[in-house]
């Protein structure tokens, strides 16, 4: 992924108003992000424990998505798998992230959900740059490039549902 500026991020949001995009918390460490290893930029809102944001490249532009997830965490013995990167995590390491749809459907309250790594570090888990705490990645017969392509395709399918 190419590096992004704060303005790029704020202008990219498809499922919230311009005012909401202007007020949301953007990461302060954009210059330190491992852009070459990211398929998307994802972060949690430090001021709102039930909000996260994701920005990805789509059709030559950017698509920013405001996400919500339940603040309650599952027990440590419960394991869940991320639908994007297929990494398993214990407890609250995977959350059902929901996003309002873009346009009129979103204004009417329609939303789409997907189970994702709560820390939104899917790109780093796939590449082995980050190891899940007490979780695991299954050994796969797919090459790293194929696993990256699958993660991107899973994300693209989710983003497409926001426009449908």
mmCIF file of C-alpha atoms in Angstrom:
data_model
loop_
_atom_site.group_PDB
_atom_site.id
_atom_site.type_symbol
_atom_site.label_atom_id
_atom_site.label_comp_id
_atom_site.label_asym_id
_atom_site.label_seq_id
_atom_site.Cartn_x
_atom_site.Cartn_y
_atom_site.Cartn_z
ATOM 1 C CA UNK A 1 0.000 0.000 0.000
ATOM 2 C CA UNK A 2 1.222 3.515 -0.715
ATOM 3 C CA UNK A 3 1.777 5.810 2.251
ATOM 4 C CA UNK A 4 -1.144 8.037 3.190
ATOM 5 C CA UNK A 5 -1.465 11.491 4.658
ATOM 6 C CA UNK A 6 -4.024 12.568 7.224
ATOM 7 C CA UNK A 7 -5.922 14.443 4.511
ATOM 8 C CA UNK A 8 -5.928 11.363 2.220
ATOM 9 C CA UNK A 9 -7.445 9.373 5.067
ATOM 10 C CA UNK A 10 -10.109 11.931 5.984
ATOM 11 C CA UNK A 11 -11.184 12.350 2.344
ATOM 12 C CA UNK A 12 -11.504 8.587 1.774
ATOM 13 C CA UNK A 13 -14.449 7.718 4.027
ATOM 14 C CA UNK A 14 -17.448 6.258 2.233
ATOM 15 C CA UNK A 15 -19.805 5.472 5.114
ATOM 16 C CA UNK A 16 -19.779 8.542 7.318
ATOM 17 C CA UNK A 17 -20.391 12.242 6.874
ATOM 18 C CA UNK A 18 -17.624 14.721 6.087
ATOM 19 C CA UNK A 19 -18.076 16.137 9.591
ATOM 20 C CA UNK A 20 -17.602 12.711 11.172
ATOM 21 C CA UNK A 21 -14.531 12.084 9.006
ATOM 22 C CA UNK A 22 -13.130 15.473 10.054
ATOM 23 C CA UNK A 23 -13.527 14.634 13.769
ATOM 24 C CA UNK A 24 -12.288 11.030 13.826
ATOM 25 C CA UNK A 25 -8.932 10.185 15.409
ATOM 26 C CA UNK A 26 -6.255 9.557 12.756
ATOM 27 C CA UNK A 27 -3.083 7.666 13.780
ATOM 28 C CA UNK A 28 -0.194 9.959 14.725
ATOM 29 C CA UNK A 29 2.451 7.490 13.513
ATOM 30 C CA UNK A 30 1.685 7.518 9.777
ATOM 31 C CA UNK A 31 5.357 8.116 8.940
ATOM 32 C CA UNK A 32 6.384 5.019 10.894
ATOM 33 C CA UNK A 33 3.879 2.552 9.423
ATOM 34 C CA UNK A 34 5.298 -0.398 7.407
ATOM 35 C CA UNK A 35 3.451 0.680 4.232
ATOM 36 C CA UNK A 36 5.102 -1.935 1.995
ATOM 37 C CA UNK A 37 3.711 -4.688 4.251
ATOM 38 C CA UNK A 38 0.170 -3.300 4.507
ATOM 39 C CA UNK A 39 -2.800 -4.303 2.380
ATOM 40 C CA UNK A 40 -4.876 -1.729 4.258
ATOM 41 C CA UNK A 41 -4.437 0.788 7.060
ATOM 42 C CA UNK A 42 -6.463 -0.165 10.113
ATOM 43 C CA UNK A 43 -6.581 1.373 13.592
ATOM 44 C CA UNK A 44 -8.720 1.551 16.706
ATOM 45 C CA UNK A 45 -10.054 4.852 17.995
ATOM 46 C CA UNK A 46 -8.279 5.556 21.309
ATOM 47 C CA UNK A 47 -11.150 7.752 22.479
ATOM 48 C CA UNK A 48 -13.973 5.343 21.590
ATOM 49 C CA UNK A 49 -13.397 1.705 22.594
ATOM 50 C CA UNK A 50 -16.079 0.433 20.208
ATOM 51 C CA UNK A 51 -14.784 2.125 17.033
ATOM 52 C CA UNK A 52 -12.163 1.243 14.469
ATOM 53 C CA UNK A 53 -11.311 2.534 11.024
ATOM 54 C CA UNK A 54 -9.921 0.974 7.885
ATOM 55 C CA UNK A 55 -8.618 2.557 4.668
ATOM 56 C CA UNK A 56 -7.882 0.475 1.587
ATOM 57 C CA UNK A 57 -7.106 1.064 -2.056
ATOM 58 C CA UNK A 58 -10.073 0.449 -4.353
ATOM 59 C CA UNK A 59 -10.502 1.067 -8.088
ATOM 60 C CA UNK A 60 -7.532 3.429 -8.248
ATOM 61 C CA UNK A 61 -8.731 5.457 -5.253
ATOM 62 C CA UNK A 62 -9.198 5.001 -1.537
ATOM 63 C CA UNK A 63 -12.108 3.643 0.478
ATOM 64 C CA UNK A 64 -12.211 4.556 4.160
ATOM 65 C CA UNK A 65 -14.604 2.620 6.380
ATOM 66 C CA UNK A 66 -15.837 3.469 9.867
ATOM 67 C CA UNK A 67 -16.345 0.244 11.859
ATOM 68 C CA UNK A 68 -18.061 -0.567 15.134
ATOM 69 C CA UNK A 69 -17.639 -3.613 17.310
ATOM 70 C CA UNK A 70 -18.946 -4.758 20.688
ATOM 71 C CA UNK A 71 -16.869 -3.628 23.637
ATOM 72 C CA UNK A 72 -17.491 -6.881 25.534
ATOM 73 C CA UNK A 73 -14.717 -9.445 25.199
ATOM 74 C CA UNK A 74 -15.027 -13.212 25.075
ATOM 75 C CA UNK A 75 -13.379 -15.497 27.588
ATOM 76 C CA UNK A 76 -9.712 -16.379 27.135
ATOM 77 C CA UNK A 77 -10.467 -20.028 26.345
ATOM 78 C CA UNK A 78 -12.725 -19.093 23.441
ATOM 79 C CA UNK A 79 -10.903 -18.954 20.076
ATOM 80 C CA UNK A 80 -12.098 -17.197 16.937
ATOM 81 C CA UNK A 81 -10.760 -16.874 13.404
ATOM 82 C CA UNK A 82 -10.453 -13.692 11.393
ATOM 83 C CA UNK A 83 -12.399 -13.880 8.121
ATOM 84 C CA UNK A 84 -9.821 -11.723 6.312
ATOM 85 C CA UNK A 85 -6.468 -13.301 7.164
ATOM 86 C CA UNK A 86 -7.574 -16.603 8.780
ATOM 87 C CA UNK A 87 -5.541 -15.978 11.945
ATOM 88 C CA UNK A 88 -6.973 -17.442 15.147
ATOM 89 C CA UNK A 89 -6.983 -15.473 18.386
ATOM 90 C CA UNK A 90 -8.127 -16.237 21.927
ATOM 91 C CA UNK A 91 -10.687 -14.134 23.780
ATOM 92 C CA UNK A 92 -11.361 -10.760 22.191
ATOM 93 C CA UNK A 93 -8.665 -11.030 19.504
ATOM 94 C CA UNK A 94 -11.356 -11.329 16.833
ATOM 95 C CA UNK A 95 -14.454 -9.118 16.793
ATOM 96 C CA UNK A 96 -17.513 -8.801 14.620
ATOM 97 C CA UNK A 97 -16.862 -5.472 12.921
ATOM 98 C CA UNK A 98 -19.901 -3.810 11.420
ATOM 99 C CA UNK A 99 -19.951 -0.944 8.954
ATOM 100 C CA UNK A 100 -22.817 1.173 7.702
ATOM 101 C CA UNK A 101 -23.354 0.814 3.997
ATOM 102 C CA UNK A 102 -22.403 3.703 1.732
ATOM 103 C CA UNK A 103 -25.023 6.141 0.492
ATOM 104 C CA UNK A 104 -28.771 5.988 1.044
ATOM 105 C CA UNK A 105 -28.704 2.398 2.322
ATOM 106 C CA UNK A 106 -26.363 3.426 5.131
ATOM 107 C CA UNK A 107 -28.473 6.438 6.026
ATOM 108 C CA UNK A 108 -31.421 4.041 6.371
ATOM 109 C CA UNK A 109 -29.412 2.004 8.883
ATOM 110 C CA UNK A 110 -28.282 -0.902 6.698
ATOM 111 C CA UNK A 111 -24.921 -2.391 7.615
ATOM 112 C CA UNK A 112 -22.557 -5.249 6.813
ATOM 113 C CA UNK A 113 -20.423 -7.205 9.270
ATOM 114 C CA UNK A 114 -17.304 -9.378 9.176
ATOM 115 C CA UNK A 115 -15.204 -11.098 11.826
ATOM 116 C CA UNK A 116 -11.780 -9.384 11.831
ATOM 117 C CA UNK A 117 -8.668 -9.240 13.990
ATOM 118 C CA UNK A 118 -9.581 -6.678 16.645
ATOM 119 C CA UNK A 119 -6.218 -4.911 16.211
ATOM 120 C CA UNK A 120 -6.676 -4.831 12.386
ATOM 121 C CA UNK A 121 -3.111 -6.113 11.870
ATOM 122 C CA UNK A 122 -4.158 -8.790 9.354
ATOM 123 C CA UNK A 123 -1.493 -7.777 6.811
ATOM 124 C CA UNK A 124 1.258 -8.207 9.404
ATOM 125 C CA UNK A 125 -0.068 -11.574 10.614
ATOM 126 C CA UNK A 126 -0.173 -12.970 7.066
ATOM 127 C CA UNK A 127 3.408 -11.869 6.409
ATOM 128 C CA UNK A 128 4.693 -13.159 9.759
ATOM 129 C CA UNK A 129 5.676 -9.630 10.866
ATOM 130 C CA UNK A 130 3.418 -9.927 13.904
ATOM 131 C CA UNK A 131 2.651 -13.041 15.920
ATOM 132 C CA UNK A 132 -0.783 -13.408 17.497
ATOM 133 C CA UNK A 133 -0.765 -13.546 21.294
ATOM 134 C CA UNK A 134 -1.562 -17.164 22.213
ATOM 135 C CA UNK A 135 -3.240 -17.532 18.846
ATOM 136 C CA UNK A 136 -1.935 -19.112 15.704
ATOM 137 C CA UNK A 137 -1.821 -19.142 11.965
ATOM 138 C CA UNK A 138 -2.415 -22.518 10.451
ATOM 139 C CA UNK A 139 0.330 -23.907 8.269
ATOM 140 C CA UNK A 140 -0.961 -23.672 4.735
ATOM 141 C CA UNK A 141 -0.007 -25.114 1.375
ATOM 142 C CA UNK A 142 -0.599 -21.711 -0.237
ATOM 143 C CA UNK A 143 2.410 -19.532 -0.953
ATOM 144 C CA UNK A 144 2.777 -16.241 0.898
ATOM 145 C CA UNK A 145 1.723 -14.373 -2.261
ATOM 146 C CA UNK A 146 -1.425 -16.512 -2.518
ATOM 147 C CA UNK A 147 -2.251 -15.888 1.154
ATOM 148 C CA UNK A 148 -1.805 -12.133 0.628
ATOM 149 C CA UNK A 149 -4.033 -12.272 -2.475
ATOM 150 C CA UNK A 150 -6.710 -14.180 -0.515
ATOM 151 C CA UNK A 151 -6.639 -11.566 2.274
ATOM 152 C CA UNK A 152 -6.983 -8.761 -0.271
ATOM 153 C CA UNK A 153 -9.824 -10.579 -2.038
ATOM 154 C CA UNK A 154 -11.645 -11.136 1.271
ATOM 155 C CA UNK A 155 -11.324 -7.427 2.087
ATOM 156 C CA UNK A 156 -12.418 -6.425 -1.398
ATOM 157 C CA UNK A 157 -15.531 -8.619 -1.122
ATOM 158 C CA UNK A 158 -16.393 -6.939 2.201
ATOM 159 C CA UNK A 159 -15.922 -3.428 0.779
ATOM 160 C CA UNK A 160 -18.009 -4.352 -2.291
ATOM 161 C CA UNK A 161 -20.923 -5.254 0.032
ATOM 162 C CA UNK A 162 -20.837 -1.703 1.414
ATOM 163 C CA UNK A 163 -21.643 -0.337 -2.035
ATOM 164 C CA UNK A 164 -24.332 -2.924 -2.889
#
